[in-house]
Structure formats: C-alpha cells, structure tokens
mmCIF file of C-alpha atoms in Angstrom:
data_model
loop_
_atom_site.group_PDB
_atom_site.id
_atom_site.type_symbol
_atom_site.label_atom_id
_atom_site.label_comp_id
_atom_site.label_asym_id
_atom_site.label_seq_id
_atom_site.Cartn_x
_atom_site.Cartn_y
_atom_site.Cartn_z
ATOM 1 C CA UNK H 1 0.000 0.000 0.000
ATOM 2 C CA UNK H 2 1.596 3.568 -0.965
ATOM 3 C CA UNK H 3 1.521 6.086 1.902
ATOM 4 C CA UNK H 4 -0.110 9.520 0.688
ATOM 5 C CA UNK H 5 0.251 11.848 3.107
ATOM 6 C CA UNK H 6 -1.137 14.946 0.268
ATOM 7 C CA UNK H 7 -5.248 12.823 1.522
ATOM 8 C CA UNK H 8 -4.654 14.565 4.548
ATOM 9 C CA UNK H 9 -4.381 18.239 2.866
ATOM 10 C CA UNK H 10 -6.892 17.499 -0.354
ATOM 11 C CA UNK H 11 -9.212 20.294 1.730
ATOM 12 C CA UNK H 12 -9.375 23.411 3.943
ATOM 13 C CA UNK H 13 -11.324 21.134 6.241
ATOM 14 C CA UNK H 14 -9.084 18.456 6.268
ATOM 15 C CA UNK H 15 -5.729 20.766 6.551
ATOM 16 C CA UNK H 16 -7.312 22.172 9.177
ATOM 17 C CA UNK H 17 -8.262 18.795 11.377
ATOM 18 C CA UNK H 18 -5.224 17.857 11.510
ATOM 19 C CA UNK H 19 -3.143 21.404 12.135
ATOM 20 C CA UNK H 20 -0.877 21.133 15.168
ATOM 21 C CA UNK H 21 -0.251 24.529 15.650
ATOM 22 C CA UNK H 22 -2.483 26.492 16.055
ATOM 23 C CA UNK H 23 -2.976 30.582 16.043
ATOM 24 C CA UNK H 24 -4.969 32.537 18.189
ATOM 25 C CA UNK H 25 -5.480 36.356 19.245
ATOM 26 C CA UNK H 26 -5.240 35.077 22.765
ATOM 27 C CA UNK H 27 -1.515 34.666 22.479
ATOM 28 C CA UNK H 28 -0.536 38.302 21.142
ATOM 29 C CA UNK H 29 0.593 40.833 22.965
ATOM 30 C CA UNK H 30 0.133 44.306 21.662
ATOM 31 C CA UNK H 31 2.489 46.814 21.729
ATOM 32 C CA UNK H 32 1.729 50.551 22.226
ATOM 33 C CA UNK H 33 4.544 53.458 21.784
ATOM 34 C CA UNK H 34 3.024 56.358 24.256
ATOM 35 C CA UNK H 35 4.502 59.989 24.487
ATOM 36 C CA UNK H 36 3.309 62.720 26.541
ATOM 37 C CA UNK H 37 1.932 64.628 23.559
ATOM 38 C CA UNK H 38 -1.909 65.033 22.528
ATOM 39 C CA UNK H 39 -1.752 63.988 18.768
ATOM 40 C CA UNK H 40 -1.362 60.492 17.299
ATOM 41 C CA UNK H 41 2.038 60.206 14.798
ATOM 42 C CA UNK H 42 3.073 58.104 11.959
ATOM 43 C CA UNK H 43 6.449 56.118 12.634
ATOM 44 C CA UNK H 44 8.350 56.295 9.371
ATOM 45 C CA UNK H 45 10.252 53.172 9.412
ATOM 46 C CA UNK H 46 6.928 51.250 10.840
ATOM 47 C CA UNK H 47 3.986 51.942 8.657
ATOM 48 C CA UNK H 48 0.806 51.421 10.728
ATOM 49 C CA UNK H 49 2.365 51.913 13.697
ATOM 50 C CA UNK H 50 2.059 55.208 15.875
ATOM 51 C CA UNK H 51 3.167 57.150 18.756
ATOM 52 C CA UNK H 52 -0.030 57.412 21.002
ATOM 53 C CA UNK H 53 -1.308 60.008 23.285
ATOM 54 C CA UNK H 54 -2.419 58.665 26.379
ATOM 55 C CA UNK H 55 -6.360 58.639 25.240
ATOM 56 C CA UNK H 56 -5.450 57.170 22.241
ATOM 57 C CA UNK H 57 -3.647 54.456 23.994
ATOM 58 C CA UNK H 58 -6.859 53.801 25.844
ATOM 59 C CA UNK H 59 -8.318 53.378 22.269
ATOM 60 C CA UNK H 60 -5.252 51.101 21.441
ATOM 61 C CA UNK H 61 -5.942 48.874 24.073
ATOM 62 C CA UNK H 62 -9.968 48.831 24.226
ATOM 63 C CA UNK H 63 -9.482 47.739 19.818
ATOM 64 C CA UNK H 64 -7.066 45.285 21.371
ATOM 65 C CA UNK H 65 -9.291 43.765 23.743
ATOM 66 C CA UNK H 66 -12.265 43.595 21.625
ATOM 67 C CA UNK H 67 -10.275 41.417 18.955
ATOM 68 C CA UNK H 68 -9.245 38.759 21.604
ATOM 69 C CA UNK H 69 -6.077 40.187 22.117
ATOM 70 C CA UNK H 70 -5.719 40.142 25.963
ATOM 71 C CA UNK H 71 -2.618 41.927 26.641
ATOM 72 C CA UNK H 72 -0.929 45.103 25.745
ATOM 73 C CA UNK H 73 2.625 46.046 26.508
ATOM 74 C CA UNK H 74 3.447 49.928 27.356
ATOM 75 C CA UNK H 75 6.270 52.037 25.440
ATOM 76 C CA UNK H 76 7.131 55.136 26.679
ATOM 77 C CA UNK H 77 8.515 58.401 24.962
ATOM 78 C CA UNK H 78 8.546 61.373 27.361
ATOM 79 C CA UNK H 79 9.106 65.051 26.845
ATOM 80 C CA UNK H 80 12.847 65.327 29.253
ATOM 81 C CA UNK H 81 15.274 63.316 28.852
ATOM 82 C CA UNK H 82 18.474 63.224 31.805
ATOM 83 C CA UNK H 83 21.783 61.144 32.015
ATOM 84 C CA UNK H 84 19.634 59.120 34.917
ATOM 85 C CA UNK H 85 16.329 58.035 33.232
ATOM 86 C CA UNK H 86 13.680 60.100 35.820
ATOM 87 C CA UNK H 87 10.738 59.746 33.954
ATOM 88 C CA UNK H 88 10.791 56.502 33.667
ATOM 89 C CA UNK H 89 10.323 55.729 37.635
ATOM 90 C CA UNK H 90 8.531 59.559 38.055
ATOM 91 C CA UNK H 91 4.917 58.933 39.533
ATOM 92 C CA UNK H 92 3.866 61.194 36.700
ATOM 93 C CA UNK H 93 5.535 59.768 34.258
ATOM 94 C CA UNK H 94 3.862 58.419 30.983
ATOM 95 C CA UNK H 95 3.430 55.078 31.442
ATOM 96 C CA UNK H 96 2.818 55.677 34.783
ATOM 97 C CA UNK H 97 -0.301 57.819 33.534
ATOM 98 C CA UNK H 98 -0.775 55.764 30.396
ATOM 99 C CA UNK H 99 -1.444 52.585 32.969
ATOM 100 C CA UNK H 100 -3.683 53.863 35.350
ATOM 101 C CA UNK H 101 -5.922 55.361 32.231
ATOM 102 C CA UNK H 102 -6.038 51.858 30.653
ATOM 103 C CA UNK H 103 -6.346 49.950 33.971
ATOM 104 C CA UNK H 104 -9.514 52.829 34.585
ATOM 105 C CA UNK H 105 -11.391 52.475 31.066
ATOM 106 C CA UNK H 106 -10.360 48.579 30.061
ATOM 107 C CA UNK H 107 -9.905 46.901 33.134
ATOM 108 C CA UNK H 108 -10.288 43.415 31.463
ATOM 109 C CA UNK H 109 -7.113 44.399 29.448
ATOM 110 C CA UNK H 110 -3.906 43.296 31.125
ATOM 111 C CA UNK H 111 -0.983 46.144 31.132
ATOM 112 C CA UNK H 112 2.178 45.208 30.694
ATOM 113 C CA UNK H 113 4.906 47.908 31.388
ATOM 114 C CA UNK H 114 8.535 47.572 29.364
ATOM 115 C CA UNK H 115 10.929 47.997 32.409
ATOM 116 C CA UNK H 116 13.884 50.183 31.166
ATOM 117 C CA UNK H 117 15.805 53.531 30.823
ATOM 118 C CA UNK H 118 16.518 53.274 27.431
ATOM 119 C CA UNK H 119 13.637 55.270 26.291
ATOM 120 C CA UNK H 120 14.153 57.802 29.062
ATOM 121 C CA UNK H 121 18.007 58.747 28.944
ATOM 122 C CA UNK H 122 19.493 61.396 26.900
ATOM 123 C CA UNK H 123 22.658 58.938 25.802
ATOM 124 C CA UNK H 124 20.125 56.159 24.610
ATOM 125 C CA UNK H 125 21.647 53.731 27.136
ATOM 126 C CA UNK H 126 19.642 51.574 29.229
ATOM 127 C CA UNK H 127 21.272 52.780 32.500
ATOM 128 C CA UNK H 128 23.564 55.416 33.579
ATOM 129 C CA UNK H 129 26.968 55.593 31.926
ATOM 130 C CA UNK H 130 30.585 55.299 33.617
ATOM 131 C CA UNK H 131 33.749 55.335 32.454
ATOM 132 C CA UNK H 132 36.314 52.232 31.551
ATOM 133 C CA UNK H 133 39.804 53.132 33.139
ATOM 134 C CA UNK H 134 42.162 52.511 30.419
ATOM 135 C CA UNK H 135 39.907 53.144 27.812
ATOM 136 C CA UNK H 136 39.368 56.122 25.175
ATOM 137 C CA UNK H 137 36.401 57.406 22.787
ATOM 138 C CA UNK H 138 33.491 55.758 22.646
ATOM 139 C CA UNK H 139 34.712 52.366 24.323
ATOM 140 C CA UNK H 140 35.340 54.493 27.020
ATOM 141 C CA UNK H 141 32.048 54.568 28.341
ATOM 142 C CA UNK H 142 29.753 51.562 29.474
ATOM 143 C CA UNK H 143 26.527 51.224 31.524
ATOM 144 C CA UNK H 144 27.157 50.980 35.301
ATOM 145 C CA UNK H 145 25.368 47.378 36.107
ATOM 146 C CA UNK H 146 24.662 47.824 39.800
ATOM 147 C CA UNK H 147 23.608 51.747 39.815
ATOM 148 C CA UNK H 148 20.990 51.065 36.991
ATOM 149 C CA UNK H 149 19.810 47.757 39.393
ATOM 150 C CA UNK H 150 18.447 50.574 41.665
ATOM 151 C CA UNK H 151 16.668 52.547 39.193
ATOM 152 C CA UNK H 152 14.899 49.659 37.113
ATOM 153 C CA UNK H 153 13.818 48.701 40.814
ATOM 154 C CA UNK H 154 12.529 52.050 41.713
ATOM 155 C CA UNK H 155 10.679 51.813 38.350
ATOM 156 C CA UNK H 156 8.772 48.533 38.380
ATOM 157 C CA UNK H 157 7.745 49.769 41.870
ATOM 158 C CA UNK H 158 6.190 52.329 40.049
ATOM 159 C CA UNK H 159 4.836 50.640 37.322
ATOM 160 C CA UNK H 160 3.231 48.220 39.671
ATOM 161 C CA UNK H 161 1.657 50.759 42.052
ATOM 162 C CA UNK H 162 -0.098 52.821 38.570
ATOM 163 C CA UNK H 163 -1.597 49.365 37.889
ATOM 164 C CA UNK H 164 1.067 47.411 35.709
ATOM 165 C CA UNK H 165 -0.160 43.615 35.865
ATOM 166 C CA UNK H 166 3.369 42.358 34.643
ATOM 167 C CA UNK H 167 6.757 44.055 34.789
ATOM 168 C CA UNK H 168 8.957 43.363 31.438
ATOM 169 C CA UNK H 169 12.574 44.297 32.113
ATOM 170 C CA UNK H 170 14.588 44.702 29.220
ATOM 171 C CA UNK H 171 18.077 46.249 30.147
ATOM 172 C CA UNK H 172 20.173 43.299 30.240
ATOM 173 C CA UNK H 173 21.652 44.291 33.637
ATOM 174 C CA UNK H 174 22.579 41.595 34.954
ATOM 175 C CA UNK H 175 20.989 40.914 38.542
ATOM 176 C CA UNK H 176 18.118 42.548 37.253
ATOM 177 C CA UNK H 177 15.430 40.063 38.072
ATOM 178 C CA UNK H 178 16.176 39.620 41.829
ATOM 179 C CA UNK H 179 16.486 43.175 42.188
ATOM 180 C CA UNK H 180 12.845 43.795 40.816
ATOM 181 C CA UNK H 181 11.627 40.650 42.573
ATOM 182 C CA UNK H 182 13.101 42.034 45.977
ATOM 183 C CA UNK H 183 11.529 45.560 45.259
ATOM 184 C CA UNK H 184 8.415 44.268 44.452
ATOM 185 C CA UNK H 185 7.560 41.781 47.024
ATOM 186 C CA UNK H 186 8.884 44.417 49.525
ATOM 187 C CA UNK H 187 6.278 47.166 48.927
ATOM 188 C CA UNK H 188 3.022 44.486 48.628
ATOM 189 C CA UNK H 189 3.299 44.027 45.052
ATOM 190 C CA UNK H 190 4.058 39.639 45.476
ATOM 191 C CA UNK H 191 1.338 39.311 43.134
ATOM 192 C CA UNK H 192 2.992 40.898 40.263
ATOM 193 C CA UNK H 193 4.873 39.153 37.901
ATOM 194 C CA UNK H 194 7.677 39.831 35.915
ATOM 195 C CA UNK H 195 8.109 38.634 32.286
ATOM 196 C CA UNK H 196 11.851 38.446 31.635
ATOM 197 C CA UNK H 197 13.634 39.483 28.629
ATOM 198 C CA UNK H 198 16.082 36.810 29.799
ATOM 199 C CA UNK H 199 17.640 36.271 26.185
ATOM 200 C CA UNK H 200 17.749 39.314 24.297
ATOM 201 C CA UNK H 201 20.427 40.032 21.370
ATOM 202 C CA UNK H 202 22.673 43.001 20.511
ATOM 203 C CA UNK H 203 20.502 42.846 17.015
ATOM 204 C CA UNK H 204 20.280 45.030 13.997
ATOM 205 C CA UNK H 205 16.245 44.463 13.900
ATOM 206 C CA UNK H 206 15.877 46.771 16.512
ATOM 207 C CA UNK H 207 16.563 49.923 14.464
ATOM 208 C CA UNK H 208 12.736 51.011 13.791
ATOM 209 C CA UNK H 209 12.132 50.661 17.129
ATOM 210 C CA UNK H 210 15.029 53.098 18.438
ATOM 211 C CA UNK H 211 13.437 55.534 15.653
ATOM 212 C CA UNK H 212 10.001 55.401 16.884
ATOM 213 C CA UNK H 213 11.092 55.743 20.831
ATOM 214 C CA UNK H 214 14.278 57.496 20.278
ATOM 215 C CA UNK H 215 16.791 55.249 22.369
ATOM 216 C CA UNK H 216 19.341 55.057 19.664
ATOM 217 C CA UNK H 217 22.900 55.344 21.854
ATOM 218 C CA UNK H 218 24.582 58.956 21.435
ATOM 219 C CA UNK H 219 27.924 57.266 22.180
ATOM 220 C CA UNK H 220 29.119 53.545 21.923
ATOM 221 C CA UNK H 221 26.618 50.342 21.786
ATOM 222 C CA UNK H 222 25.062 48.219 23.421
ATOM 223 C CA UNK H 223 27.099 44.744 22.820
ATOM 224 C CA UNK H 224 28.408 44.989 26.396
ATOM 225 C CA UNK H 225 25.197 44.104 28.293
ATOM 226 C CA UNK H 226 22.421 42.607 25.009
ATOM 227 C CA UNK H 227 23.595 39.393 23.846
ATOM 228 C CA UNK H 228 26.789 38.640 21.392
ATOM 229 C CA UNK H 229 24.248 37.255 18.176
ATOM 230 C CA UNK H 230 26.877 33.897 17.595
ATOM 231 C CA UNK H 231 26.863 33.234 21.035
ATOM 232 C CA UNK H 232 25.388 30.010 21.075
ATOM 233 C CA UNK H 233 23.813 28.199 23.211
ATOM 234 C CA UNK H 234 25.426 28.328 26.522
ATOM 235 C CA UNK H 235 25.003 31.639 26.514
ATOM 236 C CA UNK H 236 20.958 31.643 26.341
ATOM 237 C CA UNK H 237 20.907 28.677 28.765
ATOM 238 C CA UNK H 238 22.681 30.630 31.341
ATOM 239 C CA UNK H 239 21.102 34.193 30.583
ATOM 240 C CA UNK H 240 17.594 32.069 31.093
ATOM 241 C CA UNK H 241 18.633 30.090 34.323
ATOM 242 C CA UNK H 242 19.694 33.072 36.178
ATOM 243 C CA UNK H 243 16.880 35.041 35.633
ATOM 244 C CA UNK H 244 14.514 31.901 36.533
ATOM 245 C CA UNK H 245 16.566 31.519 39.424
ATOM 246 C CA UNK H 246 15.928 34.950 40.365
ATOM 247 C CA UNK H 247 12.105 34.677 40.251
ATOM 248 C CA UNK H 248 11.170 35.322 36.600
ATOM 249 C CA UNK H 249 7.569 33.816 35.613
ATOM 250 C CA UNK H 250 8.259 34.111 32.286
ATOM 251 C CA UNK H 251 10.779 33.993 29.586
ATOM 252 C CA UNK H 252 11.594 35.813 26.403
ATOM 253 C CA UNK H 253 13.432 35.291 23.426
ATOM 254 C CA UNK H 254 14.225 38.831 21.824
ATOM 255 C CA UNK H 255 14.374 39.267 18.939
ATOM 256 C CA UNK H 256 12.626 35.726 17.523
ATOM 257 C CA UNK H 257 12.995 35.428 13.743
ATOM 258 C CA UNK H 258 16.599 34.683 13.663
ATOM 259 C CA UNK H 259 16.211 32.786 16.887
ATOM 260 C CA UNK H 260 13.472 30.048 16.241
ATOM 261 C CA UNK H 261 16.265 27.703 17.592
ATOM 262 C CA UNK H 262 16.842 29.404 20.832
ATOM 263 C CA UNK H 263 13.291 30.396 21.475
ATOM 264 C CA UNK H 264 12.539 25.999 20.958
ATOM 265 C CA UNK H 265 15.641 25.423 23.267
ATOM 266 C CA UNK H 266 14.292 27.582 26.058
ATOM 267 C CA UNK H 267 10.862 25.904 25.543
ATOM 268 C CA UNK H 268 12.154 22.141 26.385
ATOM 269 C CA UNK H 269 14.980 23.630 28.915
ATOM 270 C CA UNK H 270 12.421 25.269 31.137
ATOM 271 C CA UNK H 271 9.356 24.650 32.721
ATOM 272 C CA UNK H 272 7.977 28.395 32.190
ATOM 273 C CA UNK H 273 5.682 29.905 29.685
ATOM 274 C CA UNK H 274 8.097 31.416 26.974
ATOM 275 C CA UNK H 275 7.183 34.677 24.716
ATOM 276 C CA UNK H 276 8.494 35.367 21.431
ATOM 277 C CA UNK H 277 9.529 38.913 20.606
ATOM 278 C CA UNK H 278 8.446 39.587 16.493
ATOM 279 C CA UNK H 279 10.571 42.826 16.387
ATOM 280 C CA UNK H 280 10.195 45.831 14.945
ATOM 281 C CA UNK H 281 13.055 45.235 12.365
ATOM 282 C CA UNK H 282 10.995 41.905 11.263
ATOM 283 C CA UNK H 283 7.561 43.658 11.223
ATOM 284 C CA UNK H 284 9.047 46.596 9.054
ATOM 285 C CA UNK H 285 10.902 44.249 6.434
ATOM 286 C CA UNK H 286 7.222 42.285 5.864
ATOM 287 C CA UNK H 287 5.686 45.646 5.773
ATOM 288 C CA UNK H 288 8.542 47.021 2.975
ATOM 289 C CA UNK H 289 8.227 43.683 1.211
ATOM 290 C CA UNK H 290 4.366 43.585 0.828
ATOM 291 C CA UNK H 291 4.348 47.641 -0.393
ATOM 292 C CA UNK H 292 6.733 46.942 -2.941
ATOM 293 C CA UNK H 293 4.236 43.549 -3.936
ATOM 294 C CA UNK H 294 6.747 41.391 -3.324
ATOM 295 C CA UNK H 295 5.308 39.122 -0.731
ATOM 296 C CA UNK H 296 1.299 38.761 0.166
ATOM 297 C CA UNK H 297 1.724 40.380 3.453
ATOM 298 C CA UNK H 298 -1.476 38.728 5.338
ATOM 299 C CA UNK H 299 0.003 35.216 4.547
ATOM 300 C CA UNK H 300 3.852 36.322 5.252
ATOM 301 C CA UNK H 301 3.009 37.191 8.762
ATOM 302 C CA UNK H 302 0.324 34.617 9.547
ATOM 303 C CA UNK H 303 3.375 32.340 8.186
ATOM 304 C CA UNK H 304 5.725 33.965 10.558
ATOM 305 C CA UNK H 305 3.462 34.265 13.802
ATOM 306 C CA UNK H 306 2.864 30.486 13.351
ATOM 307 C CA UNK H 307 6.596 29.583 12.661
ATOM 308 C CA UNK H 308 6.814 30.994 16.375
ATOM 309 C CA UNK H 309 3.791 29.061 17.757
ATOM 310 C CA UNK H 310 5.468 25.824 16.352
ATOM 311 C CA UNK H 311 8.833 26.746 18.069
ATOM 312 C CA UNK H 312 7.236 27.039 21.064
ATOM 313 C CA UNK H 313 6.162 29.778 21.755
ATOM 314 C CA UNK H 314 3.276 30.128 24.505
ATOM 315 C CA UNK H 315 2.820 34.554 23.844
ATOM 316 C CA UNK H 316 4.308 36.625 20.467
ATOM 317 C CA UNK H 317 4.853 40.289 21.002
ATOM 318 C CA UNK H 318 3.766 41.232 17.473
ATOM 319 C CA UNK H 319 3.626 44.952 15.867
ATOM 320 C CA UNK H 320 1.042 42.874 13.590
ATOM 321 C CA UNK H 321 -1.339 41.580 16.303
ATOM 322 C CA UNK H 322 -4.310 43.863 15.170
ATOM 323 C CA UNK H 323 -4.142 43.074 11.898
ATOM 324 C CA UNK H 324 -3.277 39.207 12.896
ATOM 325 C CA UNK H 325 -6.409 38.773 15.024
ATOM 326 C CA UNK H 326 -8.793 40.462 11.863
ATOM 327 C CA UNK H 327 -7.095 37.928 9.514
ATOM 328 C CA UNK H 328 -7.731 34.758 12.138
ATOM 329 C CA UNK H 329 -11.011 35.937 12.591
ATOM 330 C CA UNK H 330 -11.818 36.469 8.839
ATOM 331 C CA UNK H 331 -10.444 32.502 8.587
ATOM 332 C CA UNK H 332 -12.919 31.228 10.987
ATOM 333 C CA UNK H 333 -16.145 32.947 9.611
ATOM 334 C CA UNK H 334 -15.568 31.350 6.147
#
C-alpha cells in the first residue's frame, strides 16, 4: 500500500483537522509606543504603527481587547530626557499615567509595562553611563550594572503601584530580576509578575524601534550588556537560568525570527511559559516587502506568527497583532 500523506491536505477542512499549531489572538501581545503629547504620529520606518497620546492608547488597548487580544505592553517616549532616566520611575511619568488610564477604562485588558531607561536617557543607554579606566572614545564609556539595578527597581515599583499587571525588564543588567523581585515583594506588590527578557540580542532588527522611541545610543553600543548574536547556546541557557533563578515567571526570546532555535531550546529547557519577541526590524521588512508587492503580506506574517507558535512559543509580542487577530477571525467565519 503507498503512503499519501497529500489525503490529509486534499481540503481546507481536512488541513485544518489535523493542524498542530495552532494561532490565536489570545496569544498576542500588543504593543503601544506612548509619548506625553496630545496627537497620534506616523512612525516612518513602521507603517501602521504610531506614537499614542495617552487617550489614544486607551483606544489602542480597548481595539485590542475587543479582537481577543488580551494583553498590551506599554512604550514610553517622554518630553525630558536626563543622564539618569527620571521619567521613567517619576509617579507622573507616561506610562505611569498611560497605565492607570487603561487599567480605569479597560480593566479586562492586562498592562504590561517595558521595564527600562533606554527610552528615558538622553545617551540612549539603558542605565547610567561610567567610564572604563584605560579606555578612550566611545569604548570608554559603558553602563554601570549595579547603579541602573536601583533605578529599574525604583521603576517597576512604580509601574506596579499605577496598575502594571506584569513588569517586562529589558536592560540586560545583569541581577536585574532579583532586584525587581526584591523591590516588588517588599512594597506588597508579590502578586505581580515579571516577564523576563532573559535572552535578548545586541541585534540590527531593533533599528525602527530606536526611531520610533528614540533610544538610539549617542555614544558607543550596546554589545556589552544585550547578547553577542553567535553566542550560542550556553550563553541563552545561562542568561535564562539566572533570571529563573531569580524569580522570573516568564521567559523571552528577543528578537525571535533569527532565533526560532533558541526560542525551541528555552521551551524544552524550562518549565515556564516562553514569549516570542516579532521585532520591529521583522515587522518593518514584511511591511517594505508587501508595499513593494513582493510578498502577500497577510500570509507572510500569519506564516511567521505560526513559525513561532510551532517553536514554542506560549505569547508573540507582534507589531502585527491587530491586523493578525482580523485575519484569524476572517479565517474562521468562512
């Protein structure tokens, strides 16, 4: 008897009995950019994407929630910008504002709240800079570790007391985790989680993103503290097990495209739900491709979305979840 395996994909009906991976607005996460402004503003280098004002966020998330999409995560772009990051632990500071108007108007909606000084510091850095005795120029200068611990501390104590359901630190210091953990459960907030960027890369697809929050470093790079990209896999194993060690509840693999491999290795290594970062760099290429009609967008990222389902991904923070979720649901009502 000759095996046929093309019986099993003859149909829509039949493809779609016997899927294994399946896609579903219930595992995107949306992402908002918020700035302290009261107009909405095209991002160049991500079409579709804006900066939001704070009611417009609100919008944002209240769209979000009526697709299916349960979570959004918080981007924030303020007015000042200092050497130390202020506004991104200020009481008054825009995500601070931006969560407590979400948490007010959606409150089935769960806030998360990106947990750095990247977006907040005048150098771009995600921390406050020191100098490298011996060193000269640019190379001169690196993040101090253990001063920024304090600060993205003071922060997600913040972010928790607006409202913030998870805390999503994203600096790469290391310690990080335990030092939010220990912040956290000391001022009441043992109920919050934190959602760790515990494997994120030094990575050239983050350039749309540094455009649309302005974090791109005035002086060296970041390759000290984000991840060497040909590091391997020891590296990602022991990025992950410290910061599940340190009380993480969840992992993330950032950026995911180029990672599928790391992002599946994290997934059988660890018994914790693991989220796969879809980048601005990887939303703006489909976006480029598809306006120049050389790939069918709506299949490209459905294609891509589910490429990080099968790897094993539990949660994708996608740029195209909107869109994503009207697509699935289109699918489903045929």
């Amino acid at each position: 008897m000759q095996d046929r395996p093309r019986r099993l994909r003859r149909t829509p009906a039949l493809r779609a009995l016997t899927r294994e991976v399946h896609l579903h607005p219930s595992q995107f996460i949306h992402p908002i950019f918020v700035h302290e402004r009261d107009t909405v503003t095209d991002i160049a280098t991500m079409p579709g994407v804006q900066r939001h004002s704070i009611d417009s966020a609100v919008a944002q998330a209240r769209e979000a929630l009526a697709l299916g999409i349960p979570s959004v995560i918080l981007f924030g772009i303020p007015d000042h910008k200092d050497a130390l990051g202020t506004q991104a632990y200020a009481e008054e500071g825009v995500i601070q504002r931006a969560t407590r108007a979400i948490k007010a108007s959606v409150p089935g909606i769960s806030v998360i709240a990106d947990t750095c000084l990247c977006e907040y510091t005048d150098h771009g850095h995600c921390g406050p800079l020191c100098e490298v005795p011996g060193l000269s120029g640019a190379d001169a200068w690196t993040v101090d570790n253990d001063a920024s611990l304090a600060l993205l501390a003071q922060t997600a104590v913040s972010q928790a007391r607006a409202g913030a359901d998870v805390i999503a630190p994203s600096a790469m210091m290391d310690g990080q985790v335990a030092a939010i953990r220990a912040a956290l459960d000391a001022t009441g907030f043992t109920h919050v989680p934190i959602m760790s960027y515990a494997v994120k890369y030094a990575s050239a697809y983050y350039g749309p993103f540094r455009d649309a929050a302005g974090s791109t470093p005035s002086v060296g790079n970041r390759a000290t503290y984000q991840m060497d990209p040909a590091g391997g896999y020891r590296e990602a194993l022991r990025e992950a097990r410290l910061d599940a060690e340190q009380g993480a509840d969840t992992l993330m693999v950032k950026p995911a495209l180029a990672y599928l491999d790391v992002l599946n290795l994290l997934k059988r290594e660890f018994d914790l739900p693991v989220v796969a970062y879809n980048v601005s760099g990887e939303y703006s290429l489909i976006k480029a491709a598809a306006a120049a009609g050389f790939m069918d967008e709506r299949r490209t990222v459905l294609e891509t979305l589910t490429g990080f389902r099968r790897a094993g991904a539990d949660a994708i923070i996608t740029y195209h979840a909107m869109d994503a979720a009207r697509w699935i649901a289109e699918q489903v009502s045929l």
